[in-house]
Amino acid sequence: MLRGSTTVRRTSGTPAGAAMTLTGAVALPVALAVALSGCVAEAPVTPTASSSPSASPSAAAAPGVEPSGEVRDVATGLAAPWSIAQFDDGTVVLSERDTARIVRVGESGALATVTTVDAAAPAGEGGLLGLAPLEAAGERWLYAYLTAADDNRIVRLAVTGTGESLALGAPELVVAGIPKAGNHNGGRIAFGPDGMLYATAGDAGDRDAAQDPTSLAGKILRMTPDGAAPSDNPFAGSVVYSLGHRNPQGIAWDADGQLWAAEFGQNTWDELNRITAGANYGWPVVEGAGGQDGFVDPVAQWATSEASPSGLAYVGGTFFLASLRGERVWGITPDPTAETVEIEAYFVGEFGRIRDVAAGPDGALWFVTNNTDGRGDARPGDDRLVEAALRPLGEG
């Protein structure tokens, strides 16, 4: 298990000479920037002691967690799994990108096909992508983001039964018209603490569309469970929530309800961003921290060889970030003051490409590998759903 420290950038609002608190002894090609209030980053500075906190710590924030080293296979024999979804009763389902199957994971790890989403048209990086359950007001739904013949779209399937009796109804359209391509389809969906559905949409190979607020490409989208634009969205009548994204594939909320997102860069920097309504994250004008007016710089950035990030999960005060090309899970623990960020790398090269991460049972971390997606080296049992035990950060 590898742990790594990083180089540092400071942002507006951080005194000159201040730096992040980082742990570990192995330097990795990662650059960070603390986003205190969505400010634009300034030039890199030499790491020194951390500055005195100026913000009040969140009472809800946890001190952070890390893998303890104990791992086990929950399920094996998956085909390019893309998303982990868990219902309130503990039933777990996964999406498979290329088969368009939604599979249930039994207690013994046995896999059962619940349904195949026939509207999906898998090709390249498209297919059946993100899943998100919704259980509220006596209704149970499973939402799915998929690449169809002509576009990317979000559908929902009515849920009945639990466990082995789980069944899904016919897909109902929620939103259509998200541009598609052989790559850069985005595809992650999740319900936020505000009850709204959020979705990541890639630029679908049209770089300039990411800066066009009338296009759904290169955006993070926010909508009601029925697919309508909420009245408090930043662009009236539109589901666009933020713009200037290349190919975001991970979204998660911290203990204070702040939205964060992970994004594939092009050739230089992958990003982790704090997302605010109406903000512009720079693509294609800026990749990584550019320090340009009008664009929000990332909280953290990695060389693309070290990340290629997909799923993102917040567990016990730490964000865990699945990395495909980087073949690892990154742990990012923001200090409750929002003044420092601690970053560590786990499972480097141990499991190959990692597509999604999620909170597992009993405080554990779950993740799925992606070595059968055409870009990895499949190993016996791939692809697999893995459980990693967690412990308080720094106890190892």
Short mmCIF file of C-alpha atoms in Angstrom, two decimals:
data_model
loop_
_atom_site.label_atom_id
_atom_site.label_comp_id
_atom_site.label_asym_id
_atom_site.label_seq_id
_atom_site.Cartn_x
_atom_site.Cartn_y
_atom_site.Cartn_z
CA MET A 1 0.00 0.00 0.00
CA LEU A 2 1.62 3.25 -1.14
CA ARG A 3 1.24 6.56 0.59
CA GLY A 4 2.31 9.75 -1.10
CA SER A 5 2.72 13.41 -0.41
CA THR A 6 2.35 16.14 -2.98
CA THR A 7 3.52 19.46 -4.25
CA VAL A 8 1.39 22.44 -3.29
CA ARG A 9 -0.33 25.51 -4.67
CA ARG A 10 -1.92 28.27 -2.61
CA THR A 11 -5.10 30.14 -3.47
CA SER A 12 -6.49 33.59 -2.94
CA GLY A 13 -7.29 34.02 0.73
CA THR A 14 -4.27 31.94 1.80
CA PRO A 15 -1.32 33.98 3.07
CA ALA A 16 1.85 33.90 0.98
CA GLY A 17 4.14 31.12 2.18
CA ALA A 18 1.26 29.06 3.56
CA ALA A 19 0.94 25.46 2.42
CA MET A 20 -1.11 22.34 2.88
CA THR A 21 -0.53 19.74 5.53
CA LEU A 22 0.40 16.50 3.74
CA THR A 23 1.51 13.12 5.04
CA GLY A 24 3.60 10.23 3.78
CA ALA A 25 7.15 9.84 2.65
CA VAL A 26 6.88 9.12 -1.07
CA ALA A 27 6.63 12.11 -3.40
CA LEU A 28 4.20 11.67 -6.28
CA PRO A 29 3.56 13.90 -9.32
CA VAL A 30 0.47 15.54 -7.88
CA ALA A 31 -0.27 19.23 -7.49
CA LEU A 32 -2.88 20.64 -5.10
CA ALA A 33 -4.74 23.87 -4.63
CA VAL A 34 -6.94 24.63 -1.63
CA ALA A 35 -10.24 26.12 -2.76
CA LEU A 36 -11.36 28.22 0.17
CA SER A 37 -14.23 29.95 -1.54
CA GLY A 38 -14.08 29.06 -5.22
CA CYS A 39 -11.19 31.46 -5.68
CA VAL A 40 -8.76 31.34 -8.58
CA ALA A 41 -5.33 29.89 -7.80
CA GLU A 42 -2.17 31.94 -7.76
CA ALA A 43 1.35 30.77 -8.60
CA PRO A 44 2.86 27.72 -6.91
CA VAL A 45 4.67 28.29 -3.64
CA THR A 46 7.25 26.28 -1.72
CA PRO A 47 5.64 24.10 0.97
CA THR A 48 6.05 25.47 4.48
CA ALA A 49 4.12 25.19 7.72
CA SER A 50 0.36 25.33 7.48
CA SER A 51 -1.29 28.69 8.04
CA SER A 52 -3.47 29.35 11.05
CA PRO A 53 -7.11 28.43 10.38
CA SER A 54 -9.39 31.34 9.64
CA ALA A 55 -12.60 29.38 9.19
CA SER A 56 -14.69 27.64 11.83
CA PRO A 57 -14.46 23.83 11.67
CA SER A 58 -17.59 21.98 10.66
CA ALA A 59 -19.17 20.11 13.53
CA ALA A 60 -20.29 17.46 11.05
CA ALA A 61 -16.86 16.79 9.57
CA ALA A 62 -15.07 13.58 10.58
CA PRO A 63 -11.29 13.42 11.03
CA GLY A 64 -10.80 11.11 8.07
CA VAL A 65 -10.23 7.42 7.42
CA GLU A 66 -7.83 5.20 5.47
CA PRO A 67 -7.69 1.56 4.35
CA SER A 68 -6.39 -0.74 7.08
CA GLY A 69 -4.96 -3.25 4.61
CA GLU A 70 -7.72 -5.82 5.01
CA VAL A 71 -9.44 -6.50 1.67
CA ARG A 72 -11.72 -9.20 0.32
CA ASP A 73 -13.58 -9.94 -2.89
CA VAL A 74 -17.31 -9.39 -2.52
CA ALA A 75 -18.05 -10.57 -6.08
CA THR A 76 -16.02 -11.64 -9.11
CA GLY A 77 -16.72 -12.32 -12.78
CA LEU A 78 -18.16 -8.91 -13.64
CA ALA A 79 -17.95 -7.46 -17.16
CA ALA A 80 -16.76 -3.83 -17.21
CA PRO A 81 -18.83 -2.73 -14.18
CA TRP A 82 -19.42 1.00 -14.05
CA SER A 83 -21.52 1.97 -11.04
CA ILE A 84 -22.32 0.65 -7.56
CA ALA A 85 -25.82 1.34 -6.20
CA GLN A 86 -27.16 0.35 -2.79
CA PHE A 87 -30.78 0.38 -1.62
CA ASP A 88 -31.85 1.19 1.92
CA ASP A 89 -32.41 -2.48 2.73
CA GLY A 90 -28.81 -3.31 1.77
CA THR A 91 -29.55 -4.76 -1.66
CA VAL A 92 -26.66 -3.98 -4.01
CA VAL A 93 -26.83 -3.67 -7.78
CA LEU A 94 -24.16 -2.82 -10.34
CA SER A 95 -24.28 -1.60 -13.91
CA GLU A 96 -22.19 -3.22 -16.65
CA ARG A 97 -21.30 -0.76 -19.37
CA ASP A 98 -20.96 -3.08 -22.35
CA THR A 99 -23.61 -5.71 -21.58
CA ALA A 100 -26.16 -3.07 -20.43
CA ARG A 101 -27.03 -5.41 -17.58
CA ILE A 102 -28.06 -4.38 -14.08
CA VAL A 103 -26.86 -7.18 -11.84
CA ARG A 104 -27.68 -7.90 -8.21
CA VAL A 105 -24.92 -8.98 -5.85
CA GLY A 106 -26.06 -11.71 -3.47
CA GLU A 107 -24.81 -12.18 0.08
CA SER A 108 -22.46 -14.95 -1.06
CA GLY A 109 -21.21 -12.87 -3.99
CA ALA A 110 -23.40 -14.64 -6.53
CA LEU A 111 -24.44 -12.41 -9.44
CA ALA A 112 -27.96 -12.33 -10.86
CA THR A 113 -29.19 -10.30 -13.82
CA VAL A 114 -32.09 -8.11 -12.73
CA THR A 115 -32.66 -6.59 -16.16
CA THR A 116 -30.94 -5.58 -19.37
CA VAL A 117 -31.53 -1.99 -20.45
CA ASP A 118 -32.26 -2.48 -24.13
CA ALA A 119 -32.24 1.24 -24.91
CA ALA A 120 -28.50 1.37 -24.22
CA ALA A 121 -26.24 1.24 -27.28
CA PRO A 122 -22.79 0.40 -25.91
CA ALA A 123 -19.84 1.58 -28.00
CA GLY A 124 -16.48 3.00 -27.05
CA GLU A 125 -16.80 4.57 -23.60
CA GLY A 126 -20.59 4.70 -23.84
CA GLY A 127 -23.19 2.22 -22.67
CA LEU A 128 -24.98 1.65 -19.38
CA LEU A 129 -23.19 3.98 -16.99
CA GLY A 130 -24.28 5.51 -13.67
CA LEU A 131 -26.97 4.24 -11.32
CA ALA A 132 -28.71 6.09 -8.49
CA PRO A 133 -31.52 4.75 -6.26
CA LEU A 134 -34.31 6.98 -4.97
CA GLU A 135 -36.50 5.82 -2.10
CA ALA A 136 -38.82 8.56 -0.87
CA ALA A 137 -42.48 9.30 -0.29
CA GLY A 138 -43.37 5.64 -0.62
CA GLU A 139 -41.82 5.37 -4.08
CA ARG A 140 -38.77 3.34 -5.09
CA TRP A 141 -36.85 4.03 -8.28
CA LEU A 142 -33.52 3.18 -9.81
CA TYR A 143 -32.20 5.90 -12.09
CA ALA A 144 -29.74 5.05 -14.88
CA TYR A 145 -27.57 7.15 -17.19
CA LEU A 146 -27.06 5.49 -20.54
CA THR A 147 -25.73 6.06 -24.02
CA ALA A 148 -28.57 5.47 -26.48
CA ALA A 149 -28.49 5.40 -30.27
CA ASP A 150 -28.59 9.17 -30.67
CA ASP A 151 -27.78 10.72 -27.30
CA ASN A 152 -26.98 10.20 -23.66
CA ARG A 153 -30.06 10.13 -21.47
CA ILE A 154 -31.32 9.41 -17.99
CA VAL A 155 -34.13 6.93 -17.35
CA ARG A 156 -35.70 5.53 -14.23
CA LEU A 157 -37.04 2.08 -13.46
CA ALA A 158 -39.67 1.34 -10.82
CA VAL A 159 -38.36 -0.95 -8.08
CA THR A 160 -40.35 -3.74 -6.45
CA GLY A 161 -39.24 -6.41 -4.02
CA THR A 162 -36.01 -6.69 -2.08
CA GLY A 163 -33.01 -8.98 -2.06
CA GLU A 164 -33.50 -12.00 -4.29
CA SER A 165 -37.01 -10.80 -5.19
CA LEU A 166 -35.81 -7.40 -6.46
CA ALA A 167 -37.40 -6.50 -9.80
CA LEU A 168 -37.20 -3.45 -12.06
CA GLY A 169 -39.92 -2.08 -14.32
CA ALA A 170 -39.67 -0.70 -17.83
CA PRO A 171 -37.44 2.40 -18.21
CA GLU A 172 -39.18 5.77 -18.11
CA LEU A 173 -37.47 8.76 -19.70
CA VAL A 174 -36.27 11.48 -17.31
CA VAL A 175 -34.10 13.62 -19.58
CA ALA A 176 -32.77 13.18 -23.11
CA GLY A 177 -30.56 15.14 -25.49
CA ILE A 178 -27.26 14.99 -23.63
CA PRO A 179 -24.66 14.86 -26.44
CA LYS A 180 -22.94 11.50 -26.97
CA ALA A 181 -19.72 10.34 -28.60
CA GLY A 182 -17.34 7.42 -28.57
CA ASN A 183 -15.79 8.97 -25.47
CA HIS A 184 -16.28 11.85 -23.02
CA ASN A 185 -19.82 10.82 -22.12
CA GLY A 186 -19.59 11.61 -18.40
CA GLY A 187 -22.27 9.40 -16.90
CA ARG A 188 -22.25 9.62 -13.11
CA ILE A 189 -25.56 10.38 -11.38
CA ALA A 190 -26.46 10.86 -7.71
CA PHE A 191 -29.14 12.47 -5.57
CA GLY A 192 -27.90 15.37 -3.50
CA PRO A 193 -28.87 16.33 0.04
CA ASP A 194 -31.34 18.79 -1.50
CA GLY A 195 -33.27 15.93 -3.11
CA MET A 196 -32.24 16.96 -6.62
CA LEU A 197 -30.69 14.62 -9.18
CA TYR A 198 -27.19 15.58 -10.33
CA ALA A 199 -25.50 14.20 -13.46
CA THR A 200 -22.08 14.60 -15.04
CA ALA A 201 -22.03 15.20 -18.80
CA GLY A 202 -18.81 15.07 -20.83
CA ASP A 203 -18.04 17.36 -23.74
CA ALA A 204 -18.64 14.45 -26.18
CA GLY A 205 -15.56 15.52 -28.13
CA ASP A 206 -16.90 19.04 -28.78
CA ARG A 207 -14.52 21.12 -26.68
CA ASP A 208 -16.25 24.43 -27.24
CA ALA A 209 -19.61 23.07 -26.12
CA ALA A 210 -18.29 22.99 -22.55
CA GLN A 211 -18.33 26.82 -22.56
CA ASP A 212 -21.78 27.09 -24.15
CA PRO A 213 -24.45 27.38 -21.42
CA THR A 214 -27.15 26.36 -23.92
CA SER A 215 -25.51 22.97 -24.51
CA LEU A 216 -25.75 20.07 -22.04
CA ALA A 217 -22.24 18.89 -23.00
CA GLY A 218 -19.32 19.52 -20.66
CA LYS A 219 -21.57 20.28 -17.70
CA ILE A 220 -22.75 19.16 -14.32
CA LEU A 221 -26.54 19.00 -14.48
CA ARG A 222 -29.09 19.44 -11.69
CA MET A 223 -32.73 18.49 -12.05
CA THR A 224 -35.81 17.42 -10.13
CA PRO A 225 -36.50 13.68 -9.89
CA ASP A 226 -38.86 14.16 -12.84
CA GLY A 227 -36.15 15.78 -14.99
CA ALA A 228 -37.34 19.39 -14.76
CA ALA A 229 -35.09 22.39 -14.16
CA PRO A 230 -35.37 23.57 -10.53
CA SER A 231 -36.38 27.20 -10.11
CA ASP A 232 -33.17 27.96 -8.20
CA ASN A 233 -30.80 26.66 -10.87
CA PRO A 234 -28.27 29.31 -12.01
CA PHE A 235 -29.54 29.41 -15.61
CA ALA A 236 -33.28 29.98 -15.80
CA GLY A 237 -35.19 27.07 -17.28
CA SER A 238 -32.05 24.98 -17.71
CA VAL A 239 -30.73 21.89 -15.92
CA VAL A 240 -27.16 23.21 -16.33
CA TYR A 241 -25.60 23.71 -12.89
CA SER A 242 -21.92 24.31 -13.71
CA LEU A 243 -19.94 24.50 -16.95
CA GLY A 244 -16.43 24.27 -18.37
CA HIS A 245 -15.97 20.54 -17.75
CA ARG A 246 -14.17 18.06 -20.03
CA ASN A 247 -15.30 14.65 -18.81
CA PRO A 248 -16.44 14.60 -15.17
CA GLN A 249 -17.26 11.13 -13.87
CA GLY A 250 -17.37 11.44 -10.10
CA ILE A 251 -19.62 13.43 -7.76
CA ALA A 252 -20.05 13.33 -3.98
CA TRP A 253 -21.06 15.61 -1.12
CA ASP A 254 -19.11 16.27 2.05
CA ALA A 255 -20.58 16.42 5.57
CA ASP A 256 -21.63 20.04 5.06
CA GLY A 257 -23.52 19.27 1.84
CA GLN A 258 -20.84 20.78 -0.42
CA LEU A 259 -20.71 19.15 -3.87
CA TRP A 260 -17.33 17.95 -5.19
CA ALA A 261 -16.57 16.48 -8.62
CA ALA A 262 -13.72 14.54 -10.25
CA GLU A 263 -12.81 15.20 -13.87
CA PHE A 264 -10.61 13.69 -16.58
CA GLY A 265 -8.07 16.11 -17.97
CA GLN A 266 -6.63 15.87 -21.47
CA ASN A 267 -2.87 15.35 -21.39
CA THR A 268 -1.68 17.17 -18.29
CA TRP A 269 -3.99 17.50 -15.28
CA ASP A 270 -6.90 15.56 -13.86
CA GLU A 271 -8.96 17.52 -11.36
CA LEU A 272 -10.94 17.46 -8.13
CA ASN A 273 -13.23 20.48 -7.89
CA ARG A 274 -15.57 22.06 -5.37
CA ILE A 275 -18.71 22.74 -7.38
CA THR A 276 -20.80 25.86 -6.96
CA ALA A 277 -23.88 26.91 -8.89
CA GLY A 278 -23.13 28.73 -12.13
CA ALA A 279 -19.34 28.44 -11.80
CA ASN A 280 -17.09 27.89 -14.81
CA TYR A 281 -14.26 25.36 -14.42
CA GLY A 282 -12.35 26.46 -17.48
CA TRP A 283 -12.27 23.69 -20.06
CA PRO A 284 -11.11 23.98 -22.85
CA VAL A 285 -9.45 27.32 -22.10
CA VAL A 286 -7.77 25.96 -18.96
CA GLU A 287 -6.71 22.46 -17.93
CA GLY A 288 -5.88 22.25 -14.26
CA ALA A 289 -5.02 25.33 -12.21
CA GLY A 290 -4.67 28.18 -14.68
CA GLY A 291 -5.08 31.22 -12.44
CA GLN A 292 -7.33 32.95 -14.97
CA ASP A 293 -10.11 35.33 -14.02
CA GLY A 294 -13.57 33.90 -14.52
CA PHE A 295 -12.52 30.27 -14.05
CA VAL A 296 -12.46 28.25 -10.83
CA ASP A 297 -9.27 26.31 -10.22
CA PRO A 298 -9.30 22.75 -8.84
CA VAL A 299 -8.80 21.90 -5.19
CA ALA A 300 -6.43 19.13 -6.29
CA GLN A 301 -4.89 18.06 -9.56
CA TRP A 302 -2.95 15.00 -10.67
CA ALA A 303 -0.85 14.10 -13.67
CA THR A 304 -3.13 12.08 -15.94
CA SER A 305 -0.83 9.05 -15.60
CA GLU A 306 -1.50 9.01 -11.84
CA ALA A 307 -5.28 9.27 -11.91
CA SER A 308 -7.73 9.32 -14.85
CA PRO A 309 -10.45 9.63 -12.21
CA SER A 310 -13.91 8.16 -12.29
CA GLY A 311 -16.10 7.42 -9.25
CA LEU A 312 -15.95 9.53 -6.08
CA ALA A 313 -17.26 8.71 -2.59
CA TYR A 314 -17.19 10.48 0.78
CA VAL A 315 -16.68 8.14 3.73
CA GLY A 316 -15.82 9.13 7.29
CA GLY A 317 -14.48 12.55 6.40
CA THR A 318 -12.38 11.36 3.45
CA PHE A 319 -13.07 11.45 -0.28
CA PHE A 320 -12.05 8.29 -2.10
CA LEU A 321 -11.38 8.65 -5.81
CA ALA A 322 -11.28 5.72 -8.25
CA SER A 323 -8.43 5.94 -10.76
CA LEU A 324 -8.35 4.06 -14.04
CA ARG A 325 -5.01 4.75 -15.71
CA GLY A 326 -3.48 5.44 -12.30
CA GLU A 327 -4.62 2.00 -11.05
CA ARG A 328 -5.17 3.17 -7.49
CA VAL A 329 -7.61 4.74 -5.08
CA TRP A 330 -6.78 8.25 -3.95
CA GLY A 331 -7.80 9.38 -0.47
CA ILE A 332 -8.39 13.12 -0.08
CA THR A 333 -9.14 14.40 3.42
CA PRO A 334 -10.03 18.09 3.68
CA ASP A 335 -9.26 19.64 7.05
CA PRO A 336 -12.49 20.82 8.73
CA THR A 337 -11.15 24.39 8.46
CA ALA A 338 -10.99 24.00 4.65
CA GLU A 339 -7.45 25.37 4.87
CA THR A 340 -5.53 22.12 4.30
CA VAL A 341 -5.97 18.90 2.34
CA GLU A 342 -4.24 15.59 2.99
CA ILE A 343 -3.83 13.25 0.03
CA GLU A 344 -2.69 9.62 -0.06
CA ALA A 345 -2.57 6.88 -2.69
CA TYR A 346 -3.75 3.34 -1.91
CA PHE A 347 -3.63 -0.05 -3.67
CA VAL A 348 -1.27 1.24 -6.36
CA GLY A 349 -1.16 -1.39 -9.10
CA GLU A 350 -2.70 -4.05 -6.87
CA PHE A 351 -6.08 -4.33 -8.59
CA GLY A 352 -5.52 -2.66 -11.95
CA ARG A 353 -8.00 -0.10 -13.26
CA ILE A 354 -10.58 1.07 -10.72
CA ARG A 355 -13.87 2.54 -11.97
CA ASP A 356 -16.12 3.29 -9.00
CA VAL A 357 -16.00 3.61 -5.22
CA ALA A 358 -18.80 3.61 -2.66
CA ALA A 359 -19.42 3.43 1.06
CA GLY A 360 -19.76 -0.23 2.00
CA PRO A 361 -21.33 -1.88 5.04
CA ASP A 362 -19.94 -1.39 8.54
CA GLY A 363 -17.88 1.64 7.58
CA ALA A 364 -15.93 -0.14 4.82
CA LEU A 365 -15.05 1.06 1.33
CA TRP A 366 -16.21 -0.77 -1.79
CA PHE A 367 -14.72 -0.40 -5.25
CA VAL A 368 -15.04 -2.09 -8.64
CA THR A 369 -12.20 -2.86 -11.02
CA ASN A 370 -12.38 -2.22 -14.76
CA ASN A 371 -9.80 -4.50 -16.34
CA THR A 372 -12.26 -6.02 -18.85
CA ASP A 373 -13.18 -2.67 -20.42
CA GLY A 374 -10.78 -3.09 -23.35
CA ARG A 375 -8.03 -0.96 -21.82
CA GLY A 376 -6.88 -3.09 -18.92
CA ASP A 377 -5.12 -6.38 -18.39
CA ALA A 378 -7.73 -8.79 -17.08
CA ARG A 379 -6.69 -11.04 -14.21
CA PRO A 380 -8.34 -14.24 -13.03
CA GLY A 381 -11.69 -13.32 -11.46
CA ASP A 382 -11.91 -9.88 -13.09
CA ASP A 383 -13.75 -7.78 -12.93
CA ARG A 384 -14.48 -7.70 -9.21
CA LEU A 385 -16.24 -5.83 -6.42
CA VAL A 386 -13.77 -5.40 -3.57
CA GLU A 387 -14.31 -4.45 0.08
CA ALA A 388 -11.56 -2.63 1.98
CA ALA A 389 -11.76 -2.18 5.75
CA LEU A 390 -11.14 1.36 6.98
CA ARG A 391 -9.60 2.79 10.16
CA PRO A 392 -9.10 6.34 11.47
CA LEU A 393 -6.57 8.27 9.43
CA GLY A 394 -3.05 8.05 10.79
CA GLU A 395 -3.53 4.98 12.99
CA GLY A 396 -1.37 2.76 10.80
#
